[in-house]
Amino acid sequence: VAVLDTGEELAIASVGDSRAYIYHGGQLLIITEDQTWVQEVGKKLGIEDAQLKTHPMRHVLTMAIGVSDQLRINSYVVELSEGMQFLLCSDGLHGVVGDDGIAEIFANEDNLEVKGRNLIERARKNGGPDNITAVLLRVVPDPPPVEPAN
């Protein structure tokens, strides 16, 4: 998962099952869609979400960088607004912490560094079997223009 800040928007690209989330106004939203068997096939077959969470194919990727010459990149654009917070993370985090746990940590008034440490610590505590990667971003107001000295 990667982002590009264009000033007005955040352009996001993803491949595989790393995710981008937005936390704003007390709500956590998943921006990206996992490229996994469960997401792309299981849901189309009508398998219920509760079953998909424990399905034996839940970790099978349908797309990954470096596996094939054919790469399908999902892209998204989010209009930025002051106070928005973003999380880019691997499945080593979102696979063991869950949306409620992520939202709980983001709701805290801590700075981004502390939030990042808390997310990783919670993933480790929950048995994080995979790599645990987290990058946090916050939209801050533009600084006032600097007046030239006389």
PDB file of C-alpha atoms in Angstrom:
ATOM      1  CA  VAL A   1       0.000   0.000   0.000  1.00  0.00           C
ATOM      2  CA  ALA A   2       1.309   3.441  -0.926  1.00  0.00           C
ATOM      3  CA  VAL A   3       0.071   7.025  -0.762  1.00  0.00           C
ATOM      4  CA  LEU A   4       0.799  10.269  -2.563  1.00  0.00           C
ATOM      5  CA  ASP A   5      -0.216  13.577  -1.003  1.00  0.00           C
ATOM      6  CA  THR A   6      -1.313  15.868  -3.830  1.00  0.00           C
ATOM      7  CA  GLY A   7      -2.137  18.722  -1.453  1.00  0.00           C
ATOM      8  CA  GLU A   8      -5.914  18.506  -1.826  1.00  0.00           C
ATOM      9  CA  GLU A   9      -6.234  14.715  -1.934  1.00  0.00           C
ATOM     10  CA  LEU A  10      -4.475  11.562  -0.891  1.00  0.00           C
ATOM     11  CA  ALA A  11      -3.977   9.148  -3.794  1.00  0.00           C
ATOM     12  CA  ILE A  12      -3.736   5.560  -2.545  1.00  0.00           C
ATOM     13  CA  ALA A  13      -2.569   2.412  -4.350  1.00  0.00           C
ATOM     14  CA  SER A  14      -2.732  -1.124  -3.004  1.00  0.00           C
ATOM     15  CA  VAL A  15      -1.859  -4.660  -3.981  1.00  0.00           C
ATOM     16  CA  GLY A  16      -2.480  -7.777  -1.886  1.00  0.00           C
ATOM     17  CA  ASP A  17      -3.782  -7.528   1.661  1.00  0.00           C
ATOM     18  CA  SER A  18      -1.991  -4.538   3.137  1.00  0.00           C
ATOM     19  CA  ARG A  19      -4.573  -1.885   3.967  1.00  0.00           C
ATOM     20  CA  ALA A  20      -5.209   1.824   4.238  1.00  0.00           C
ATOM     21  CA  TYR A  21      -7.670   3.113   6.839  1.00  0.00           C
ATOM     22  CA  ILE A  22      -9.005   6.575   7.588  1.00  0.00           C
ATOM     23  CA  TYR A  23     -10.028   7.704  11.060  1.00  0.00           C
ATOM     24  CA  HIS A  24     -12.088  10.888  11.120  1.00  0.00           C
ATOM     25  CA  GLY A  25     -14.982  12.172  13.175  1.00  0.00           C
ATOM     26  CA  GLY A  26     -14.817   9.164  15.486  1.00  0.00           C
ATOM     27  CA  GLN A  27     -15.252   6.708  12.594  1.00  0.00           C
ATOM     28  CA  LEU A  28     -12.779   4.153  11.242  1.00  0.00           C
ATOM     29  CA  LEU A  29     -13.180   3.273   7.562  1.00  0.00           C
ATOM     30  CA  ILE A  30     -11.239   0.794   5.461  1.00  0.00           C
ATOM     31  CA  ILE A  31     -10.258   2.526   2.242  1.00  0.00           C
ATOM     32  CA  THR A  32      -8.642  -0.364   0.377  1.00  0.00           C
ATOM     33  CA  GLU A  33     -10.052  -3.712  -0.644  1.00  0.00           C
ATOM     34  CA  ASP A  34      -7.995  -6.845   0.031  1.00  0.00           C
ATOM     35  CA  GLN A  35      -6.955  -8.855  -3.006  1.00  0.00           C
ATOM     36  CA  THR A  36      -7.648 -12.227  -1.383  1.00  0.00           C
ATOM     37  CA  TRP A  37      -9.669 -15.292  -2.290  1.00  0.00           C
ATOM     38  CA  VAL A  38     -12.168 -14.492   0.467  1.00  0.00           C
ATOM     39  CA  GLN A  39     -12.740 -10.929  -0.773  1.00  0.00           C
ATOM     40  CA  GLU A  40     -12.821 -11.669  -4.486  1.00  0.00           C
ATOM     41  CA  VAL A  41     -14.368 -15.155  -4.653  1.00  0.00           C
ATOM     42  CA  GLY A  42     -15.879 -16.074  -1.294  1.00  0.00           C
ATOM     43  CA  LYS A  43     -18.166 -13.039  -1.137  1.00  0.00           C
ATOM     44  CA  LYS A  44     -19.346 -13.580  -4.724  1.00  0.00           C
ATOM     45  CA  LEU A  45     -20.249 -17.160  -3.803  1.00  0.00           C
ATOM     46  CA  GLY A  46     -22.453 -15.784  -1.037  1.00  0.00           C
ATOM     47  CA  ILE A  47     -20.420 -17.122   1.870  1.00  0.00           C
ATOM     48  CA  GLU A  48     -21.379 -15.140   4.976  1.00  0.00           C
ATOM     49  CA  ASP A  49     -18.874 -12.762   6.617  1.00  0.00           C
ATOM     50  CA  ALA A  50     -18.771 -14.808   9.843  1.00  0.00           C
ATOM     51  CA  GLN A  51     -17.695 -17.900   7.890  1.00  0.00           C
ATOM     52  CA  LEU A  52     -15.200 -15.956   5.771  1.00  0.00           C
ATOM     53  CA  LYS A  53     -13.334 -14.794   8.905  1.00  0.00           C
ATOM     54  CA  THR A  54     -12.292 -18.393   9.620  1.00  0.00           C
ATOM     55  CA  HIS A  55     -12.382 -19.797   6.066  1.00  0.00           C
ATOM     56  CA  PRO A  56      -9.275 -21.871   5.178  1.00  0.00           C
ATOM     57  CA  MET A  57      -8.701 -19.678   2.080  1.00  0.00           C
ATOM     58  CA  ARG A  58      -8.832 -16.374   4.023  1.00  0.00           C
ATOM     59  CA  HIS A  59      -5.082 -15.749   3.687  1.00  0.00           C
ATOM     60  CA  VAL A  60      -4.763 -16.753   0.031  1.00  0.00           C
ATOM     61  CA  LEU A  61      -3.759 -13.719  -2.035  1.00  0.00           C
ATOM     62  CA  THR A  62      -5.116 -13.249  -5.551  1.00  0.00           C
ATOM     63  CA  MET A  63      -2.508 -10.587  -6.311  1.00  0.00           C
ATOM     64  CA  ALA A  64       0.977  -9.819  -5.005  1.00  0.00           C
ATOM     65  CA  ILE A  65       3.955  -7.799  -6.193  1.00  0.00           C
ATOM     66  CA  GLY A  66       6.699  -9.870  -7.831  1.00  0.00           C
ATOM     67  CA  VAL A  67       4.629 -13.016  -8.380  1.00  0.00           C
ATOM     68  CA  SER A  68       3.487 -12.387 -11.945  1.00  0.00           C
ATOM     69  CA  ASP A  69       4.002 -10.029 -14.870  1.00  0.00           C
ATOM     70  CA  GLN A  70       0.299  -9.187 -14.647  1.00  0.00           C
ATOM     71  CA  LEU A  71      -0.137  -6.777 -11.746  1.00  0.00           C
ATOM     72  CA  ARG A  72      -3.563  -5.404 -10.831  1.00  0.00           C
ATOM     73  CA  ILE A  73      -3.221  -2.274  -8.688  1.00  0.00           C
ATOM     74  CA  ASN A  74      -6.281  -0.927  -6.876  1.00  0.00           C
ATOM     75  CA  SER A  75      -6.391   2.855  -6.621  1.00  0.00           C
ATOM     76  CA  TYR A  76      -8.404   5.256  -4.494  1.00  0.00           C
ATOM     77  CA  VAL A  77      -8.578   9.019  -3.926  1.00  0.00           C
ATOM     78  CA  VAL A  78      -9.558  10.640  -0.618  1.00  0.00           C
ATOM     79  CA  GLU A  79     -10.274  14.358  -0.352  1.00  0.00           C
ATOM     80  CA  LEU A  80      -8.278  15.665   2.602  1.00  0.00           C
ATOM     81  CA  SER A  81      -9.717  17.543   5.522  1.00  0.00           C
ATOM     82  CA  GLU A  82      -8.025  18.824   8.659  1.00  0.00           C
ATOM     83  CA  GLY A  83      -7.766  16.286  11.485  1.00  0.00           C
ATOM     84  CA  MET A  84      -8.062  13.173   9.323  1.00  0.00           C
ATOM     85  CA  GLN A  85      -5.764  10.364  10.416  1.00  0.00           C
ATOM     86  CA  PHE A  86      -4.610   7.541   8.163  1.00  0.00           C
ATOM     87  CA  LEU A  87      -3.172   4.110   8.867  1.00  0.00           C
ATOM     88  CA  LEU A  88      -1.261   2.073   6.310  1.00  0.00           C
ATOM     89  CA  CYS A  89      -0.636  -1.424   7.643  1.00  0.00           C
ATOM     90  CA  SER A  90       0.201  -5.019   6.878  1.00  0.00           C
ATOM     91  CA  ASP A  91      -2.031  -7.974   7.693  1.00  0.00           C
ATOM     92  CA  GLY A  92       0.237  -8.643  10.672  1.00  0.00           C
ATOM     93  CA  LEU A  93      -1.606  -5.716  12.270  1.00  0.00           C
ATOM     94  CA  HIS A  94      -5.145  -5.702  10.868  1.00  0.00           C
ATOM     95  CA  GLY A  95      -5.332  -9.501  10.909  1.00  0.00           C
ATOM     96  CA  VAL A  96      -4.980  -9.707  14.693  1.00  0.00           C
ATOM     97  CA  VAL A  97      -6.090  -6.343  16.103  1.00  0.00           C
ATOM     98  CA  GLY A  98      -9.421  -5.837  14.322  1.00  0.00           C
ATOM     99  CA  ASP A  99     -11.286  -2.674  13.444  1.00  0.00           C
ATOM    100  CA  ASP A 100     -12.640  -2.039  16.948  1.00  0.00           C
ATOM    101  CA  GLY A 101      -9.138  -2.244  18.453  1.00  0.00           C
ATOM    102  CA  ILE A 102      -7.691   0.036  15.784  1.00  0.00           C
ATOM    103  CA  ALA A 103     -10.491   2.576  16.289  1.00  0.00           C
ATOM    104  CA  GLU A 104     -10.000   2.489  20.068  1.00  0.00           C
ATOM    105  CA  ILE A 105      -6.336   3.397  19.711  1.00  0.00           C
ATOM    106  CA  PHE A 106      -7.048   6.149  17.163  1.00  0.00           C
ATOM    107  CA  ALA A 107      -9.734   7.659  19.412  1.00  0.00           C
ATOM    108  CA  ASN A 108      -7.066   8.294  22.042  1.00  0.00           C
ATOM    109  CA  GLU A 109      -5.528  11.784  22.171  1.00  0.00           C
ATOM    110  CA  ASP A 110      -1.968  10.417  21.968  1.00  0.00           C
ATOM    111  CA  ASN A 111       0.374  11.597  19.222  1.00  0.00           C
ATOM    112  CA  LEU A 112       0.880   9.434  16.127  1.00  0.00           C
ATOM    113  CA  GLU A 113       4.115   7.890  17.391  1.00  0.00           C
ATOM    114  CA  VAL A 114       2.412   6.638  20.562  1.00  0.00           C
ATOM    115  CA  LYS A 115      -0.591   5.402  18.588  1.00  0.00           C
ATOM    116  CA  GLY A 116       1.725   3.504  16.255  1.00  0.00           C
ATOM    117  CA  ARG A 117       3.559   1.893  19.171  1.00  0.00           C
ATOM    118  CA  ASN A 118       0.220   0.970  20.786  1.00  0.00           C
ATOM    119  CA  LEU A 119      -1.042  -0.636  17.563  1.00  0.00           C
ATOM    120  CA  ILE A 120       2.114  -2.722  17.181  1.00  0.00           C
ATOM    121  CA  GLU A 121       2.123  -3.654  20.871  1.00  0.00           C
ATOM    122  CA  ARG A 122      -1.504  -4.786  20.659  1.00  0.00           C
ATOM    123  CA  ALA A 123      -0.762  -6.873  17.554  1.00  0.00           C
ATOM    124  CA  ARG A 124       2.176  -8.538  19.320  1.00  0.00           C
ATOM    125  CA  LYS A 125       0.067  -9.124  22.440  1.00  0.00           C
ATOM    126  CA  ASN A 126      -2.630 -10.735  20.253  1.00  0.00           C
ATOM    127  CA  GLY A 127      -0.029 -13.138  18.871  1.00  0.00           C
ATOM    128  CA  GLY A 128       0.833 -11.340  15.612  1.00  0.00           C
ATOM    129  CA  PRO A 129       2.021 -14.325  13.529  1.00  0.00           C
ATOM    130  CA  ASP A 130       3.151 -12.211  10.574  1.00  0.00           C
ATOM    131  CA  ASN A 131       5.199  -9.050  10.076  1.00  0.00           C
ATOM    132  CA  ILE A 132       3.614  -6.065  11.785  1.00  0.00           C
ATOM    133  CA  THR A 133       3.934  -2.819   9.862  1.00  0.00           C
ATOM    134  CA  ALA A 134       2.161   0.472  10.570  1.00  0.00           C
ATOM    135  CA  VAL A 135       2.547   3.955   9.095  1.00  0.00           C
ATOM    136  CA  LEU A 136       0.341   6.722  10.519  1.00  0.00           C
ATOM    137  CA  LEU A 137      -0.448  10.097   8.952  1.00  0.00           C
ATOM    138  CA  ARG A 138      -2.457  13.113  10.095  1.00  0.00           C
ATOM    139  CA  VAL A 139      -3.771  16.043   8.073  1.00  0.00           C
ATOM    140  CA  VAL A 140      -2.656  19.250   9.762  1.00  0.00           C
ATOM    141  CA  PRO A 141      -3.592  22.830   8.849  1.00  0.00           C
ATOM    142  CA  ASP A 142      -1.313  24.712   6.512  1.00  0.00           C
ATOM    143  CA  PRO A 143       1.054  27.018   8.393  1.00  0.00           C
ATOM    144  CA  PRO A 144       0.371  30.743   8.057  1.00  0.00           C
ATOM    145  CA  PRO A 145       2.408  32.505   5.379  1.00  0.00           C
ATOM    146  CA  VAL A 146       5.725  33.928   6.518  1.00  0.00           C
ATOM    147  CA  GLU A 147       5.905  37.729   6.293  1.00  0.00           C
ATOM    148  CA  PRO A 148       9.130  38.988   4.720  1.00  0.00           C
ATOM    149  CA  ALA A 149      11.440  40.870   7.109  1.00  0.00           C
ATOM    150  CA  ASN A 150      11.923  44.619   6.497  1.00  0.00           C
TER     151      ASN A 150
END
